[in-house]
XYZ file of N, CA and C in Angstrom:
342
model
N 15.549 9.813 -17.224
C 15.010 10.609 -16.153
C 15.403 12.067 -16.392
N 14.468 12.987 -16.241
C 14.813 14.381 -16.498
C 15.831 14.890 -15.478
N 16.596 15.901 -15.890
C 17.552 16.505 -14.965
C 16.791 17.122 -13.800
N 17.330 16.952 -12.612
C 16.682 17.516 -11.432
C 16.902 19.030 -11.447
N 15.881 19.800 -11.188
C 16.033 21.258 -11.213
C 16.758 21.759 -9.964
N 17.952 22.267 -10.135
C 18.740 22.680 -8.988
C 18.260 24.003 -8.402
N 17.346 24.717 -9.089
C 16.887 25.996 -8.562
C 15.819 25.861 -7.475
N 15.348 24.655 -7.209
C 14.391 24.444 -6.122
C 15.081 24.673 -4.780
N 14.387 25.324 -3.873
C 14.902 25.479 -2.509
C 14.633 24.192 -1.742
N 15.430 23.920 -0.712
C 15.214 22.742 0.124
C 13.786 22.791 0.665
N 13.070 21.684 0.511
C 11.686 21.606 0.967
C 10.670 21.892 -0.122
N 11.094 22.470 -1.252
C 10.165 22.755 -2.351
C 9.986 21.527 -3.236
N 8.818 21.458 -3.877
C 8.472 20.317 -4.730
C 7.881 20.804 -6.049
N 7.891 19.901 -7.013
C 7.143 20.148 -8.240
C 6.657 18.806 -8.784
N 5.567 18.844 -9.528
C 4.964 17.639 -10.089
C 5.353 17.552 -11.556
N 5.885 16.382 -11.965
C 6.312 16.219 -13.351
C 5.356 15.377 -14.179
N 4.332 14.816 -13.551
C 3.384 14.003 -14.308
C 2.317 14.905 -14.926
N 1.636 14.364 -15.924
C 0.582 15.092 -16.619
C -0.781 14.711 -16.045
N -1.748 15.595 -16.203
C -3.128 15.286 -15.830
C -3.567 14.052 -16.612
N -4.172 13.087 -15.941
C -4.632 11.874 -16.620
C -3.629 10.731 -16.587
N -2.388 10.988 -16.146
C -1.402 9.909 -16.010
C -1.846 8.963 -14.892
N -1.424 7.695 -14.979
C -1.744 6.719 -13.935
C -1.001 7.014 -12.642
N 0.177 7.615 -12.770
C 1.010 7.914 -11.609
C 1.176 9.416 -11.435
N 1.192 9.849 -10.186
C 1.520 11.233 -9.871
C 2.987 11.223 -9.455
N 3.818 11.903 -10.228
C 5.253 11.923 -9.984
C 5.613 13.298 -9.418
N 6.166 13.280 -8.205
C 6.506 14.537 -7.533
C 7.954 14.484 -7.059
N 8.700 15.547 -7.369
C 10.097 15.632 -6.962
C 10.233 16.741 -5.917
N 10.919 16.413 -4.823
C 11.138 17.351 -3.724
C 12.632 17.457 -3.456
N 13.095 18.674 -3.259
C 14.490 18.851 -2.844
C 14.513 18.656 -1.341
N 14.950 17.473 -0.902
C 14.881 17.133 0.516
C 16.080 17.647 1.304
N 17.220 17.770 0.642
C 18.417 18.348 1.258
C 19.159 19.099 0.154
N 20.256 19.753 0.517
C 20.974 20.582 -0.459
C 21.294 19.817 -1.742
N 21.835 18.592 -1.635
C 22.147 17.841 -2.858
C 21.245 16.648 -3.062
N 20.187 16.497 -2.314
C 19.314 15.326 -2.457
C 17.925 15.706 -2.957
N 17.496 14.969 -3.955
C 16.143 15.105 -4.464
C 15.435 13.773 -4.270
N 14.205 13.813 -3.799
C 13.404 12.604 -3.652
C 12.233 12.693 -4.620
N 12.099 11.656 -5.437
C 10.978 11.596 -6.366
C 10.055 10.477 -5.917
N 8.792 10.808 -5.740
C 7.799 9.800 -5.351
C 6.867 9.542 -6.515
N 6.496 8.289 -6.642
C 5.567 7.829 -7.665
C 4.357 7.270 -6.921
N 3.213 7.954 -7.075
C 1.993 7.548 -6.371
C 0.887 7.267 -7.376
N 0.004 6.328 -7.013
C -1.176 6.065 -7.817
C -1.988 7.363 -7.875
N -2.307 7.821 -9.086
C -2.982 9.110 -9.241
C -4.379 9.108 -8.630
N -5.042 7.963 -8.601
C -6.407 7.903 -8.067
C -6.436 7.678 -6.565
N -5.625 6.736 -6.068
C -5.709 6.353 -4.650
C -4.663 7.032 -3.773
N -3.594 7.550 -4.380
C -2.517 8.145 -3.601
C -1.551 7.119 -3.027
N -1.746 5.828 -3.347
C -0.863 4.771 -2.841
C 0.561 4.973 -3.360
N 1.534 4.940 -2.444
C 2.938 5.083 -2.830
C 3.394 3.826 -3.558
N 3.924 3.998 -4.760
C 4.425 2.879 -5.567
C 5.953 2.804 -5.553
N 6.615 3.969 -5.314
C 8.076 3.996 -5.336
C 8.555 5.350 -4.819
N 9.666 5.339 -4.082
C 10.361 6.575 -3.695
C 11.825 6.405 -4.081
N 12.323 7.334 -4.874
C 13.681 7.274 -5.407
C 14.411 8.533 -4.969
N 15.610 8.363 -4.423
C 16.395 9.509 -3.977
C 17.643 9.628 -4.845
N 17.909 10.843 -5.341
C 19.066 11.078 -6.202
C 19.964 12.122 -5.546
N 21.244 11.792 -5.478
C 22.253 12.727 -4.987
C 22.843 13.425 -6.212
N 22.599 14.728 -6.351
C 23.036 15.419 -7.572
C 24.544 15.636 -7.629
N 25.244 15.482 -6.501
C 26.702 15.637 -6.542
C 27.377 14.392 -7.111
N 26.792 13.225 -6.877
C 27.396 11.978 -7.360
C 26.592 11.339 -8.492
N 25.328 11.724 -8.627
C 24.463 11.096 -9.629
C 23.913 9.766 -9.162
N 24.255 9.346 -7.954
C 23.790 8.045 -7.489
C 22.330 8.116 -7.062
N 21.626 7.018 -7.308
C 20.204 6.928 -6.966
C 20.014 5.782 -5.987
N 19.081 5.970 -5.077
C 18.761 4.937 -4.092
C 17.251 4.838 -3.974
N 16.780 3.622 -3.754
C 15.353 3.368 -3.578
C 15.102 3.017 -2.126
N 14.069 3.608 -1.557
C 13.634 3.192 -0.229
C 12.904 1.864 -0.426
N 13.480 0.737 0.034
C 12.869 -0.572 -0.233
C 11.449 -0.709 0.325
N 11.137 0.051 1.366
C 9.775 -0.019 1.912
C 8.761 0.603 0.958
N 9.233 1.442 0.048
C 8.331 2.124 -0.877
C 8.112 1.340 -2.161
N 8.927 0.342 -2.412
C 8.874 -0.386 -3.686
C 7.675 -1.331 -3.723
N 6.768 -1.111 -4.669
C 5.569 -1.939 -4.840
C 5.857 -3.007 -5.901
N 6.246 -4.194 -5.443
C 6.643 -5.279 -6.357
C 5.492 -5.750 -7.231
N 4.256 -5.577 -6.779
C 3.109 -5.988 -7.586
C 2.827 -4.999 -8.709
N 3.335 -3.796 -8.591
C 3.080 -2.743 -9.582
C 4.155 -2.698 -10.659
N 5.429 -2.803 -10.247
C 6.562 -2.646 -11.166
C 7.064 -3.989 -11.678
N 7.617 -3.985 -12.881
C 8.364 -5.120 -13.419
C 9.839 -4.744 -13.351
N 10.636 -5.595 -12.729
C 12.081 -5.361 -12.684
C 12.703 -5.772 -14.016
N 13.537 -4.906 -14.562
C 14.283 -5.205 -15.786
C 15.752 -5.010 -15.438
N 16.517 -6.112 -15.470
C 17.926 -6.068 -15.081
C 18.779 -6.274 -16.322
N 19.653 -5.282 -16.586
C 20.530 -5.331 -17.766
C 19.724 -5.651 -19.028
N 18.524 -5.066 -19.140
C 17.710 -5.207 -20.346
C 16.767 -6.400 -20.369
N 16.840 -7.277 -19.359
C 15.993 -8.473 -19.348
C 14.981 -8.413 -18.214
N 13.674 -8.651 -18.496
C 12.683 -8.703 -17.426
C 13.046 -9.814 -16.437
N 13.015 -9.485 -15.141
C 13.387 -10.456 -14.111
C 12.315 -10.511 -13.015
N 11.141 -11.048 -13.323
C 10.090 -11.137 -12.308
C 10.457 -12.076 -11.157
N 11.491 -12.897 -11.353
C 11.910 -13.849 -10.320
C 12.740 -13.188 -9.220
N 13.242 -11.964 -9.457
C 14.101 -11.298 -8.476
C 13.310 -10.310 -7.631
N 13.735 -10.162 -6.371
C 13.202 -9.054 -5.588
C 14.145 -7.868 -5.797
N 13.742 -6.717 -5.316
C 14.513 -5.495 -5.554
C 15.946 -5.615 -5.046
N 16.110 -6.122 -3.833
C 17.443 -6.263 -3.229
C 18.349 -7.125 -4.113
N 17.820 -8.260 -4.592
C 18.608 -9.161 -5.447
C 18.959 -8.506 -6.771
N 18.004 -7.766 -7.334
C 18.255 -7.090 -8.612
C 19.377 -6.075 -8.467
N 19.329 -5.276 -7.405
C 20.371 -4.276 -7.186
C 21.724 -4.924 -6.901
N 21.709 -6.044 -6.177
C 22.958 -6.736 -5.834
C 23.571 -7.435 -7.044
N 22.765 -7.733 -8.060
C 23.266 -8.493 -9.214
C 24.039 -7.625 -10.205
N 24.038 -6.312 -9.993
C 24.701 -5.388 -10.910
C 25.726 -4.571 -10.125
N 26.944 -4.507 -10.663
C 27.965 -3.697 -10.014
C 27.678 -2.231 -10.297
N 27.685 -1.387 -9.270
C 27.355 0.032 -9.381
C 26.064 0.236 -10.178
N 24.937 -0.219 -9.629
C 23.685 -0.157 -10.389
C 23.169 1.257 -10.604
N 22.695 1.487 -11.809
C 21.960 2.696 -12.137
C 20.488 2.327 -12.193
N 19.625 3.271 -11.862
C 18.194 2.986 -11.806
C 17.465 3.948 -12.729
N 16.577 3.398 -13.542
C 15.759 4.219 -14.423
C 14.315 3.747 -14.299
N 13.400 4.690 -14.227
C 11.989 4.369 -14.061
C 11.264 4.648 -15.373
N 10.560 3.646 -15.889
C 9.720 3.800 -17.079
C 8.269 3.731 -16.606
N 7.663 4.904 -16.389
C 6.308 4.942 -15.835
C 5.270 4.421 -16.819
N 5.474 4.642 -18.117
C 4.502 4.185 -19.113
C 4.392 2.665 -19.141
N 5.540 1.985 -19.013
C 5.548 0.518 -19.066
C 5.545 -0.119 -17.681
N 5.573 0.722 -16.627
C 5.614 0.249 -15.239
C 6.808 -0.672 -15.021
N 7.972 -0.195 -15.510
C 9.212 -0.961 -15.392
C 10.237 -0.176 -14.590
N 10.999 -0.918 -13.807
C 12.119 -0.365 -13.064
C 13.378 -1.010 -13.645
N 14.183 -0.203 -14.336
C 15.384 -0.718 -15.008
C 16.588 -0.568 -14.093
N 17.287 -1.678 -13.890
C 18.529 -1.690 -13.117
C 19.619 -2.139 -14.075
N 20.617 -1.269 -14.280
C 21.722 -1.633 -15.147
C 22.992 -1.019 -14.625
N 24.090 -1.526 -15.123
C 25.387 -1.006 -14.711
C 25.453 0.471 -15.064
N 25.892 1.286 -14.103
C 25.946 2.733 -14.295
C 26.910 3.152 -15.391
N 27.924 2.325 -15.652
C 28.901 2.703 -16.663
C 28.550 2.158 -18.041
N 27.356 1.589 -18.182
C 26.938 1.053 -19.494
C 26.422 2.163 -20.371
């Protein structure tokens, strides 16, 4: 995941996806140390995922209401886990780190210290 640009003012956004991508990826500085990145279907605008990153701790959190299980494949510690829901995947890893692979439509959950 690219480094979050700390020069954005609270409330400002920028789009990191390219024209023609399947997903429109937009990052907003929602609070002083919080950035929210949304992943939306580029054609329909349907929200597929919202990820919040705290730049002081590096921790990431997903709004579970935003997670589109039909769109993403969960990959836990390197293994595809279609049998798990998001809550179970996050609970199965101690101090989970989250990485989004938009090209493969994968949500990677792995130990943050790995």
